[in-house]
Amino acid sequence: MTKEYTLHIAHLYGDLMNTYGDLGNILVLKYYGKKMGINVESQVVSLDEDFKSDDYDIAVFGGGQDFEQSIVSKDFQTKKDEIKKFIDSDGCLLAICGGYQLLGKYYIDAEGNKIPGIGVLDHYTEQQHDNRFIGDIKIKNKETGEVYHGFENHQGVTYTGNGERPLGDVEQGYGNNGTDQAEGAIFKNVYCTYFHGPILARNNIIAKHILIKALKRRYPNDDFSAQEKIDVSESY
Amino acid sequence: MSIRSEFATFAGKSSYWFLHTFMNGGSSLPGKITTAIDPAILKHLGQNYDIIVVTGTNGKTLTTALTVQVLKQKYPNVVTNPSGSNMEQGLVTTFLKAKNPKTNRPLAVLEVDEANVIKLTKYVKPIAFVFTNIFRDQMDRYGEIYTTYKKIIDGVKLAPEATIIANGDAPIFNSVDLPNPKIYYGFKNHDDKDNFKAEPNTDGVLCPVCQNILHYHYISYANLGNYFCEHCGFKRPELTHELTKLGALTPNSSDFTVDGQDLSIGIGGVYNIYNALAAYSVGRFLDVDPKDIANAFTANERVFGRQELIDIDGKETTLVLVKNPVGLNQVIDTISKEKDDFSLICLLNANYADGIDTSWIWDGEFERFTKMPIKKFITGGERYKDITFRFKVAGVDENIHEVQPNLEKVVEEIPTLPTKKVYILATYTAMLQLRKDFAEKGYIKGGME
C-alpha cells in the first residue's frame, strides 16, 4: 500500500440531519480508511450549497428532526439532478432514516404532512398512528449471509419499489414497515436503512464494502486485494 | 376546601408520615394516593404558595438547588422538591410534606419535568418559569427538541402572567411569541466581531423565523451563544443579566462576573455557570442583593452533589453522570481543565433510564481525551463493546486502554491505577451499580439518595 489514495465524503446536510450520532458513520469510514491507507476527507454540503457529483466518492445522509427535514426536503430538490448522476455513476451513498425517506418519493411526517422526497429511488413512506418502531434490530443479508445489528426508532413505514433489494431480512425487530420482513434498501451502490447505532460503528463490514467500492470506482486500474484483506470482524 | 381535598390531603399526609416513619422513605406514593382521591389536589395544596417552576433538559436539579440557596438569603420559608421527584405525584408529595407555612405566602421552587409543567399550571399559576435549555435527551421518551419545547409552552400558556426567566443564549427560547414578561440571562464576555456557524453535529441551528442556518458571534457550548440570522435579522434578545467575564475555571470551581458582581461556585463546567446564572436571575427577580447571592453560592457545597469526590484507597475519584451528548461534551470540557495526570474510566449501560439507544456516544467529543494527560483508560459497562470501539475510533492508545466489562473488577482496579486522580464517567444505571459496590466496600455511605 505505498500509493496514497484519497476519498471524498459529502456529508449531506450534516448540520441539520444529525439526530442519532450519524457523525459516527463518517468517523468509522475515516478510521477504516486509515487502516487501508486511504486518506478520507469529509465536507458538509448543506442548504444553498452545491453538491457536485464528480467531487465525491461517498455521500452520507443522516436522519433529522421533522422540522429540519421539512426544510431539507425543499433544498434537496435543487440537488436532485446531481444526486441522480452520482447514483447512476455508481457513487456510494449511505442514507439513514430521514435521509433514506428523502431519496424516495415522499414521506408523511408526525403531523400528517406529506413531505416530498426527490424520487431517485422508488420507495415511499407512510405514517403509523400513535406508534413508533423502537428497539434493537437484527437482519440478515441474503446475498452475502452477513448479519447486521442496529437500533431502530421510526414512525414512518417504508415500502420499497422497482430495483430495490432489502439491506436484510428482519430476524428481530420491525424493519421497513413491520409487515414484509424487509429492512432498508440497496440500489446500485446506495445503502438505505433505519439502523442507528450508528450502522457502520456496529457493522464494520458495511464500512469496508463502501470503502472498497469507492476505491475501485475512483481508481479503476489499481489492485485492492491488500485492502480487501483488512480484518473488520471485531466490533471492538 | 372541599371535603374531597380535605380527605385526600389527610390520606396523603398520613401515608407520608407512615412511609417516612416506618419505611424510611416516601417519595411519590403519598402523591399517588392523594391524586387518586382528588385529581385536582394540586390546586388545593399549591394555592398558598408563590411558585417558581424550573424546567428544561439539563441543569434542572442544580438550578433548583442554587435558587433555593439564593432565596433563603431573604425569605425564611422556601419549599422545594428533591431531585427526581419532578412529575405530578412528586410535586403533590412535596406540598404534602411541607410544614404549615409561618409566612403568608411562602415560596416554592420546583424542578418540573418538561411534560409535567401543564399538569401543574392546570391547577396553580406560578409567579415565574425558569428555562434552562432544551437539548436532545432520551429521544425514545419525548422526541424532538421542538416537541419538548411545545410541551413546556402548552403549560406556560395557562399562566400568561408568570415571568419567564430564560436562557437568552438558547435560540429555541426566542422562537415562540408569548405574552409573558421575560427576563433573559446569557454570556456577554465577547464582542460582536466574529461570525461563524456551529459544529456540524449541533442540534437546533435553524432560524425559527426564516429557516436558514444561524450564525454566531460567540458560542459557549452546543448551540448556546450570541446567535443571529444573516437572512432575516433574527437575533439574540437583549440580556437582562449578563455574564461579562469568565475567570479561573477548574474541574471543581468556576469564577465569573455577572452584572459587575464577582461570583464563584464550587463546581466546574460552563453548563453549571449557566445554572448559577439562572439562580442569580431568579434572586434578582425577587430582590435578593447581588452580594447575598454571591454568599449563597459559596455557603453550601453540598448542592453540587452530582459530581462528587470519593476516596478509593487514596485515589481521588470523581464520579460523573453522563446521559446525553451535550451533557457529555460539557463533562469532557470540564475534565480538560485538569492539569494533573489522571486515569479515565467510562461505563456505558443502555437500560431504559440510560437511554436504550447508544448512538449518542458518537456525538461525544472523545477525541479530546487523546490530548489530555491520561495515563490509563478503562472502558466497561453492559455496552462495553460500543464504548470501547468509540474509544478506538477516537484514537486512544491501545497500550494504555483496558476493556473491563465487569464493574466489580473495575472497582477493584481503581487502587492500582497509575495516577492519584481518577475520573469515572457513567450512565445512570452504571452509576447506580457502581455506587452500590462503593457502598458495600465502605467507600461511600449511602446508595444514590
Short mmCIF file of C-alpha atoms in Angstrom, two decimals, chain A:
data_model
loop_
_atom_site.label_atom_id
_atom_site.label_comp_id
_atom_site.label_asym_id
_atom_site.label_seq_id
_atom_site.Cartn_x
_atom_site.Cartn_y
_atom_site.Cartn_z
CA MET A 1 0.00 0.00 0.00
CA THR A 2 2.59 2.54 -1.00
CA LYS A 3 0.37 4.67 -3.17
CA GLU A 4 -1.59 7.39 -1.42
CA TYR A 5 -5.33 7.12 -2.01
CA THR A 6 -7.86 9.81 -1.21
CA LEU A 7 -11.65 9.51 -0.98
CA HIS A 8 -14.03 12.43 -0.55
CA ILE A 9 -17.20 12.18 1.51
CA ALA A 10 -20.12 14.55 1.11
CA HIS A 11 -21.85 14.77 4.48
CA LEU A 12 -25.26 15.79 3.18
CA TYR A 13 -26.92 18.33 5.48
CA GLY A 14 -24.57 17.22 8.25
CA ASP A 15 -25.55 20.30 10.26
CA LEU A 16 -29.28 19.51 10.10
CA MET A 17 -29.56 15.76 9.66
CA ASN A 18 -27.58 14.68 12.68
CA THR A 19 -30.03 13.43 15.26
CA TYR A 20 -28.74 9.98 16.06
CA GLY A 21 -24.98 10.13 16.20
CA ASP A 22 -24.78 9.77 12.44
CA LEU A 23 -21.45 11.58 12.50
CA GLY A 24 -20.16 8.23 13.76
CA ASN A 25 -20.57 6.76 10.28
CA ILE A 26 -18.08 9.26 8.95
CA LEU A 27 -15.69 8.73 11.86
CA VAL A 28 -15.76 4.98 11.20
CA LEU A 29 -15.15 5.43 7.45
CA LYS A 30 -12.12 7.56 8.34
CA TYR A 31 -10.94 5.00 10.91
CA TYR A 32 -11.01 2.06 8.50
CA GLY A 33 -9.84 4.28 5.67
CA LYS A 34 -6.69 4.96 7.67
CA LYS A 35 -6.15 1.23 8.23
CA MET A 36 -6.46 0.71 4.46
CA GLY A 37 -4.05 3.51 3.61
CA ILE A 38 -6.78 5.84 2.39
CA ASN A 39 -6.94 9.48 3.24
CA VAL A 40 -10.67 10.06 3.82
CA GLU A 41 -11.84 13.68 3.71
CA SER A 42 -15.35 14.82 4.51
CA GLN A 43 -17.23 18.00 3.90
CA VAL A 44 -20.69 19.14 4.95
CA VAL A 45 -22.92 20.03 1.99
CA SER A 46 -25.96 21.87 3.33
CA LEU A 47 -28.65 24.42 2.42
CA ASP A 48 -27.87 26.57 -0.63
CA GLU A 49 -24.59 24.73 -1.22
CA ASP A 50 -23.93 22.85 -4.45
CA PHE A 51 -23.46 19.11 -4.46
CA LYS A 52 -21.30 18.27 -7.47
CA SER A 53 -21.45 14.59 -8.29
CA ASP A 54 -17.90 14.40 -9.63
CA ASP A 55 -16.36 15.86 -6.48
CA TYR A 56 -17.34 12.97 -4.24
CA ASP A 57 -16.81 9.24 -3.85
CA ILE A 58 -19.13 8.66 -0.92
CA ALA A 59 -22.17 10.53 0.36
CA VAL A 60 -23.60 10.11 3.85
CA PHE A 61 -27.11 11.35 4.55
CA GLY A 62 -28.35 11.06 8.13
CA GLY A 63 -31.70 11.45 9.84
CA GLY A 64 -33.05 14.62 11.40
CA GLN A 65 -35.97 16.02 13.29
CA ASP A 66 -39.25 16.71 11.49
CA PHE A 67 -38.71 20.48 11.40
CA GLU A 68 -35.20 20.21 9.97
CA GLN A 69 -36.27 17.53 7.49
CA SER A 70 -39.09 19.67 6.13
CA ILE A 71 -36.54 22.41 5.35
CA VAL A 72 -34.06 19.91 3.88
CA SER A 73 -36.83 18.45 1.68
CA LYS A 74 -37.20 21.78 -0.12
CA ASP A 75 -33.48 22.36 -0.60
CA PHE A 76 -32.83 18.74 -1.59
CA GLN A 77 -34.96 19.17 -4.72
CA THR A 78 -32.29 21.57 -6.06
CA LYS A 79 -29.67 18.81 -5.69
CA LYS A 80 -31.80 16.11 -7.32
CA ASP A 81 -30.08 16.03 -10.73
CA GLU A 82 -26.58 15.78 -9.30
CA ILE A 83 -27.64 13.13 -6.75
CA LYS A 84 -29.17 11.09 -9.58
CA LYS A 85 -25.98 11.47 -11.60
CA PHE A 86 -23.94 10.39 -8.57
CA ILE A 87 -26.05 7.27 -8.05
CA ASP A 88 -26.13 6.36 -11.76
CA SER A 89 -22.36 6.60 -11.91
CA ASP A 90 -22.07 4.08 -9.02
CA GLY A 91 -21.27 6.59 -6.30
CA CYS A 92 -21.61 5.09 -2.80
CA LEU A 93 -24.41 6.60 -0.77
CA LEU A 94 -25.35 5.70 2.78
CA ALA A 95 -28.78 7.05 3.76
CA ILE A 96 -30.22 6.68 7.25
CA CYS A 97 -33.80 7.12 8.41
CA GLY A 98 -34.84 10.61 7.16
CA GLY A 99 -32.12 10.51 4.53
CA TYR A 100 -33.50 7.17 3.34
CA GLN A 101 -37.02 8.60 3.19
CA LEU A 102 -35.96 11.72 1.26
CA LEU A 103 -34.31 9.68 -1.51
CA GLY A 104 -37.72 8.13 -2.18
CA LYS A 105 -40.95 9.65 -3.45
CA TYR A 106 -42.32 11.10 -0.22
CA TYR A 107 -42.84 10.58 3.48
CA ILE A 108 -45.63 11.53 5.88
CA ASP A 109 -44.38 13.31 8.99
CA ALA A 110 -45.71 13.00 12.56
CA GLU A 111 -48.25 15.79 11.97
CA GLY A 112 -49.58 14.07 8.84
CA ASN A 113 -47.92 16.41 6.33
CA LYS A 114 -46.81 14.83 3.07
CA ILE A 115 -43.17 15.83 2.57
CA PRO A 116 -41.76 15.27 -0.93
CA GLY A 117 -38.53 13.34 -1.44
CA ILE A 118 -36.52 13.59 -4.64
CA GLY A 119 -37.77 10.27 -6.02
CA VAL A 120 -34.45 9.00 -7.31
CA LEU A 121 -35.33 5.73 -5.62
CA ASP A 122 -38.73 4.11 -5.93
CA HIS A 123 -39.75 3.71 -2.26
CA TYR A 124 -42.28 5.78 -0.32
CA THR A 125 -43.02 6.23 3.37
CA GLU A 126 -46.37 6.30 5.11
CA GLN A 127 -47.05 7.05 8.75
CA GLN A 128 -48.20 4.78 11.53
CA HIS A 129 -50.58 6.29 14.03
CA ASP A 130 -49.64 6.50 17.69
CA ASN A 131 -46.84 4.04 17.29
CA ARG A 132 -43.13 4.00 16.68
CA PHE A 133 -40.87 1.08 15.91
CA ILE A 134 -38.30 1.34 18.68
CA GLY A 135 -35.73 -1.20 19.77
CA ASP A 136 -32.83 -3.43 18.86
CA ILE A 137 -32.96 -4.96 15.41
CA LYS A 138 -31.11 -7.80 13.71
CA ILE A 139 -31.24 -8.55 9.99
CA LYS A 140 -29.57 -10.95 7.56
CA ASN A 141 -28.48 -10.04 4.06
CA LYS A 142 -29.48 -12.93 1.77
CA GLU A 143 -26.78 -12.40 -0.83
CA THR A 144 -23.79 -12.20 1.50
CA GLY A 145 -25.14 -14.08 4.51
CA GLU A 146 -23.95 -11.19 6.68
CA VAL A 147 -25.90 -10.41 9.83
CA TYR A 148 -26.29 -6.75 10.85
CA HIS A 149 -27.16 -5.33 14.28
CA GLY A 150 -28.66 -1.95 14.99
CA PHE A 151 -31.23 0.12 16.80
CA GLU A 152 -34.37 1.38 15.08
CA ASN A 153 -36.56 4.29 16.11
CA HIS A 154 -39.03 5.41 13.46
CA GLN A 155 -42.65 6.30 12.99
CA GLY A 156 -42.51 6.09 9.18
CA VAL A 157 -43.28 2.82 7.42
CA THR A 158 -41.45 2.45 4.14
CA TYR A 159 -42.36 0.33 1.12
CA THR A 160 -39.61 -0.37 -1.38
CA GLY A 161 -40.13 -0.32 -5.14
CA ASN A 162 -38.53 -1.05 -8.51
CA GLY A 163 -34.93 -2.17 -8.47
CA GLU A 164 -34.58 -2.04 -4.68
CA ARG A 165 -33.46 -5.08 -2.71
CA PRO A 166 -33.63 -5.11 1.09
CA LEU A 167 -30.46 -4.45 3.08
CA GLY A 168 -31.53 -7.53 5.01
CA ASP A 169 -34.39 -9.72 6.12
CA VAL A 170 -35.60 -8.99 9.63
CA GLU A 171 -34.69 -11.63 12.21
CA GLN A 172 -35.50 -9.48 15.23
CA GLY A 173 -37.31 -6.11 15.30
CA TYR A 174 -39.58 -4.41 12.76
CA GLY A 175 -37.67 -3.15 9.70
CA ASN A 176 -39.12 -1.01 6.93
CA ASN A 177 -42.78 -1.45 7.76
CA GLY A 178 -43.23 -4.28 10.24
CA THR A 179 -45.04 -6.46 7.71
CA ASP A 180 -42.87 -7.58 4.79
CA GLN A 181 -39.80 -8.65 6.83
CA ALA A 182 -37.54 -6.33 4.85
CA GLU A 183 -35.18 -3.74 6.33
CA GLY A 184 -33.59 -0.95 4.33
CA ALA A 185 -32.88 -0.93 0.64
CA ILE A 186 -29.95 -1.47 -1.69
CA PHE A 187 -29.92 0.10 -5.16
CA LYS A 188 -26.66 0.08 -7.14
CA ASN A 189 -24.17 1.38 -4.54
CA VAL A 190 -26.81 3.09 -2.42
CA TYR A 191 -27.41 1.64 1.04
CA CYS A 192 -30.57 2.79 2.79
CA THR A 193 -31.51 1.83 6.32
CA TYR A 194 -33.37 2.71 9.51
CA PHE A 195 -30.39 1.50 11.55
CA HIS A 196 -28.92 3.79 14.16
CA GLY A 197 -26.09 2.76 16.32
CA PRO A 198 -24.58 4.23 14.07
CA ILE A 199 -24.82 1.50 11.44
CA LEU A 200 -21.17 1.48 10.41
CA ALA A 201 -19.95 1.50 14.02
CA ARG A 202 -21.81 -1.70 14.79
CA ASN A 203 -21.44 -3.29 11.35
CA ASN A 204 -17.89 -2.56 10.28
CA ILE A 205 -18.19 -4.88 7.30
CA ILE A 206 -20.55 -2.40 5.59
CA ALA A 207 -17.97 0.36 6.08
CA LYS A 208 -15.46 -1.91 4.38
CA HIS A 209 -17.79 -2.67 1.46
CA ILE A 210 -18.37 1.04 0.91
CA LEU A 211 -14.67 1.93 1.07
CA ILE A 212 -13.67 -0.86 -1.34
CA LYS A 213 -16.40 0.04 -3.82
CA ALA A 214 -15.49 3.72 -3.67
CA LEU A 215 -11.79 2.89 -4.17
CA LYS A 216 -12.49 0.71 -7.21
CA ARG A 217 -14.67 3.41 -8.71
CA ARG A 218 -12.12 6.19 -8.15
CA TYR A 219 -9.04 4.12 -9.04
CA PRO A 220 -10.35 1.55 -11.58
CA ASN A 221 -6.92 0.29 -12.67
CA ASP A 222 -5.46 -0.44 -9.25
CA ASP A 223 -5.35 -3.67 -7.33
CA PHE A 224 -7.00 -3.51 -3.92
CA SER A 225 -6.53 -7.10 -2.75
CA ALA A 226 -4.48 -5.87 0.23
CA GLN A 227 -7.29 -3.55 1.32
CA GLU A 228 -9.81 -6.33 0.88
CA LYS A 229 -7.87 -8.44 3.37
CA ILE A 230 -8.24 -5.85 6.17
CA ASP A 231 -9.93 -7.55 9.09
CA VAL A 232 -13.07 -5.84 10.31
CA SER A 233 -14.64 -8.83 12.04
CA GLU A 234 -14.04 -7.45 15.52
CA SER A 235 -16.63 -4.90 16.53
CA TYR A 236 -14.21 -3.54 19.14
#
